[in-house]
Amino acid sequence: MRRNFIKMLLALGDYTVMVGALIVMVLFRYGPEEFSERFFQHIYPFLIVFFLWIISLYILEMYNINAPFNHRKFGVAMTANAAMAVTFIYIFLDVVDISPRRNLAILIVAFVPLFYGWRFLFTRVIDAMAITKAVAIIGSDKYALELTAEIERHKRQGFRVVAMVGDSNSDATGYGTQGQIQMFKTVADLKDQIPTLKIDIIIVSDSWYE
């Protein structure tokens, strides 16, 4: 339920940013004197266009809150969205009575930085509010490192690696929250620090028994 709410909030924010980009475009193109008339001339057709853009972003998994922002997919989405908008506006040109090409170009130029700024802020806020469980891994072989990296890439799943038992020269210190994992030589050393680090989960690598 919480994930669906976050996705809805993200989509609503994207939609708001799209309308904001439209406001920037109208002001830049026509000035404040004609803003009111021109804005309402553009808002109705573009609300439909923006709804189609949201669908496009959803299809390209831009609302997968567990995955990092994918710049390539966003580029593909914006290319498809621009083509979709031009097609839609030309089909209904007699109805909407606007100049699609130049206005759309200005709109996209305004939208991209606004979108990136909004998504960056959203990510920071969600990550700051996230409730995570602290994980300790016993073992520092390549599989343990791969698991650590995977947890870090999908930290919105609610886990973070804070400690590892094994080789103190392990590359594990390059992973983890803020690039820092506490390394311990023995399980006994880790045991003493469990209350301090507030560890919730301990994972034992198969190689630890070899």
Coordinates of C-alpha atoms in Angstrom, one line a residue:
M1 CA 0.0 0.0 0.0
R2 CA 2.8 2.4 0.9
R3 CA 4.6 1.7 -2.4
N4 CA 1.5 2.4 -4.4
F5 CA 1.0 5.7 -2.5
I6 CA 4.6 6.7 -3.2
K7 CA 4.1 5.9 -6.9
M8 CA 0.9 8.0 -7.0
L9 CA 2.8 10.8 -5.3
L10 CA 5.6 10.6 -7.8
A11 CA 3.2 10.6 -10.7
L12 CA 1.3 13.6 -9.3
G13 CA 4.6 15.4 -8.9
D14 CA 5.6 14.6 -12.5
Y15 CA 2.3 15.9 -13.7
T16 CA 2.7 19.1 -11.6
V17 CA 6.2 19.6 -13.1
M18 CA 4.8 19.2 -16.6
V19 CA 2.2 21.9 -15.9
G20 CA 5.0 24.1 -14.5
A21 CA 7.0 23.6 -17.7
L22 CA 3.9 24.7 -19.6
I23 CA 3.7 27.9 -17.5
V24 CA 7.4 28.6 -18.2
M25 CA 6.8 28.0 -22.0
V26 CA 3.8 30.3 -22.1
L27 CA 5.6 33.1 -20.2
F28 CA 8.7 32.8 -22.4
R29 CA 6.8 32.6 -25.6
Y30 CA 4.0 35.2 -25.1
G31 CA 5.0 37.2 -22.0
P32 CA 3.0 38.1 -18.9
E33 CA 0.6 40.3 -20.9
E34 CA -0.9 37.4 -22.8
F35 CA -0.3 34.8 -20.2
S36 CA -3.8 34.2 -19.0
E37 CA -5.3 33.9 -22.5
R38 CA -2.5 31.8 -23.9
F39 CA -2.2 29.5 -20.9
F40 CA -5.9 28.4 -21.1
Q41 CA -5.5 28.1 -24.8
H42 CA -2.7 25.5 -24.2
I43 CA -3.7 23.8 -20.9
Y44 CA -6.5 21.7 -22.1
P45 CA -4.8 19.9 -25.0
F46 CA -1.6 19.6 -23.0
L47 CA -3.3 18.0 -20.0
I48 CA -4.2 15.2 -22.3
V49 CA -0.6 15.1 -23.7
F50 CA 0.8 15.1 -20.2
F51 CA -1.5 12.2 -19.2
L52 CA -0.1 10.2 -22.2
W53 CA 3.5 11.2 -21.0
I54 CA 2.8 9.7 -17.6
I55 CA 1.6 6.5 -19.2
S56 CA 4.8 6.4 -21.3
L57 CA 7.0 6.9 -18.3
Y58 CA 5.1 4.2 -16.5
I59 CA 5.6 1.7 -19.4
L60 CA 9.4 2.5 -19.3
E61 CA 9.5 1.7 -15.6
M62 CA 10.2 5.3 -14.5
Y63 CA 7.9 4.6 -11.5
N64 CA 9.9 1.7 -10.2
I65 CA 10.8 3.2 -6.9
N66 CA 13.2 0.4 -6.0
A67 CA 15.5 1.1 -8.9
P68 CA 17.9 4.0 -9.5
F69 CA 16.9 6.7 -12.0
N70 CA 17.6 5.4 -15.5
H71 CA 18.8 8.3 -17.7
R72 CA 18.7 6.2 -20.9
K73 CA 15.1 5.2 -20.3
F74 CA 14.2 8.8 -19.6
G75 CA 15.8 9.9 -22.9
V76 CA 13.8 7.2 -24.7
A77 CA 10.6 8.3 -22.9
M78 CA 11.1 12.0 -23.8
T79 CA 11.8 11.2 -27.5
A80 CA 8.6 9.1 -27.6
N81 CA 6.7 11.8 -25.7
A82 CA 7.8 14.5 -28.1
A83 CA 6.7 12.5 -31.1
M84 CA 3.4 11.6 -29.3
A85 CA 2.7 15.2 -28.5
V86 CA 3.4 16.5 -32.0
T87 CA 1.2 13.7 -33.5
F88 CA -1.7 14.4 -31.1
I89 CA -1.6 18.2 -31.6
Y90 CA -1.4 17.9 -35.4
I91 CA -4.3 15.5 -35.5
F92 CA -6.4 17.9 -33.5
L93 CA -4.8 21.1 -34.9
D94 CA -8.2 22.6 -35.9
V95 CA -9.5 22.1 -32.4
V96 CA -6.5 23.2 -30.3
D97 CA -5.4 26.1 -32.5
I98 CA -1.8 26.3 -31.2
S99 CA 1.7 26.2 -32.8
P100 CA 3.0 22.8 -31.8
R101 CA 6.6 22.6 -32.9
R102 CA 8.2 25.7 -31.4
N103 CA 6.1 25.6 -28.3
L104 CA 6.7 22.0 -27.7
A105 CA 10.5 22.5 -28.1
I106 CA 10.5 25.2 -25.5
L107 CA 8.2 23.1 -23.3
I108 CA 10.7 20.2 -23.3
V109 CA 13.7 22.4 -22.7
A110 CA 11.9 23.8 -19.6
F111 CA 10.6 20.4 -18.5
V112 CA 13.9 18.4 -18.5
P113 CA 15.7 20.4 -15.8
L114 CA 12.5 20.8 -13.8
F115 CA 11.9 17.1 -13.9
Y116 CA 15.5 16.2 -12.9
G117 CA 15.3 18.7 -10.0
W118 CA 12.0 17.3 -8.8
R119 CA 13.1 13.7 -9.1
F120 CA 16.4 14.5 -7.2
L121 CA 14.5 16.2 -4.4
F122 CA 11.9 13.4 -4.3
T123 CA 14.7 10.7 -4.0
R124 CA 16.4 12.6 -1.2
V125 CA 13.2 13.0 0.8
I126 CA 12.1 9.4 0.3
D127 CA 15.5 8.0 1.2
A128 CA 15.7 10.2 4.3
M129 CA 12.3 9.0 5.4
A130 CA 12.9 5.3 4.7
I131 CA 12.9 2.9 7.6
T132 CA 15.8 0.5 7.0
K133 CA 17.0 -2.6 8.7
A134 CA 20.7 -2.9 9.5
V135 CA 22.4 -6.0 8.0
A136 CA 25.7 -7.6 9.0
I137 CA 27.3 -10.2 6.6
I138 CA 29.6 -12.9 8.0
G139 CA 32.1 -13.5 5.2
S140 CA 33.8 -11.2 2.7
D141 CA 34.1 -13.4 -0.4
K142 CA 33.0 -12.2 -3.9
Y143 CA 29.5 -13.5 -3.3
A144 CA 29.2 -11.5 -0.1
L145 CA 30.5 -8.4 -1.9
E146 CA 28.0 -8.9 -4.8
L147 CA 25.1 -9.2 -2.2
T148 CA 26.3 -6.0 -0.5
A149 CA 26.4 -4.2 -3.8
E150 CA 22.9 -5.5 -4.7
I151 CA 21.5 -4.3 -1.4
E152 CA 23.1 -0.9 -1.9
R153 CA 21.6 -0.6 -5.5
H154 CA 18.1 -1.5 -4.1
K155 CA 18.3 0.3 -0.8
R156 CA 14.7 1.4 -1.0
Q157 CA 13.8 -2.2 -0.3
G158 CA 14.6 -1.3 3.3
F159 CA 18.0 -2.8 4.0
R160 CA 21.6 -1.5 4.4
V161 CA 24.8 -3.3 5.1
V162 CA 26.6 -1.8 8.1
A163 CA 29.1 -4.5 9.1
M164 CA 31.0 -7.4 7.6
V165 CA 33.2 -10.1 9.2
G166 CA 36.2 -11.1 7.2
D167 CA 39.3 -9.7 5.5
S168 CA 39.9 -6.2 6.6
N169 CA 41.4 -5.4 3.2
S170 CA 38.1 -6.4 1.4
D171 CA 36.6 -4.1 -1.2
A172 CA 33.5 -4.1 1.0
T173 CA 34.5 -0.7 2.4
G174 CA 33.7 0.7 -1.1
Y175 CA 30.1 -0.3 -0.7
G176 CA 27.4 0.5 1.8
T177 CA 25.8 3.7 3.0
Q178 CA 28.1 6.6 2.4
G179 CA 30.7 4.1 1.1
Q180 CA 31.5 2.8 4.6
I181 CA 31.1 -0.6 6.2
Q182 CA 32.6 -1.5 9.5
M183 CA 34.9 -4.6 9.1
F184 CA 35.5 -7.1 11.9
K185 CA 38.0 -9.9 12.0
T186 CA 35.9 -12.4 14.1
V187 CA 32.3 -13.1 14.9
A188 CA 33.1 -12.3 18.5
D189 CA 34.2 -8.8 17.6
L190 CA 30.9 -8.3 15.7
K191 CA 28.9 -9.7 18.6
D192 CA 30.1 -7.0 20.9
Q193 CA 29.0 -4.3 18.5
I194 CA 25.5 -5.6 17.6
P195 CA 23.8 -3.3 20.1
T196 CA 25.8 -0.3 19.1
L197 CA 25.2 -0.8 15.4
K198 CA 21.6 -1.8 16.0
I199 CA 21.9 -4.8 13.7
D200 CA 18.6 -6.4 12.8
I201 CA 19.7 -9.1 10.4
I202 CA 22.9 -11.3 10.1
I203 CA 23.6 -13.1 6.9
V204 CA 26.3 -15.9 6.8
S205 CA 28.1 -16.5 3.6
D206 CA 28.6 -20.2 2.5
S207 CA 32.3 -19.6 2.2
W208 CA 32.5 -18.9 5.9
Y209 CA 32.2 -22.7 6.6
E210 CA 34.8 -23.7 4.1

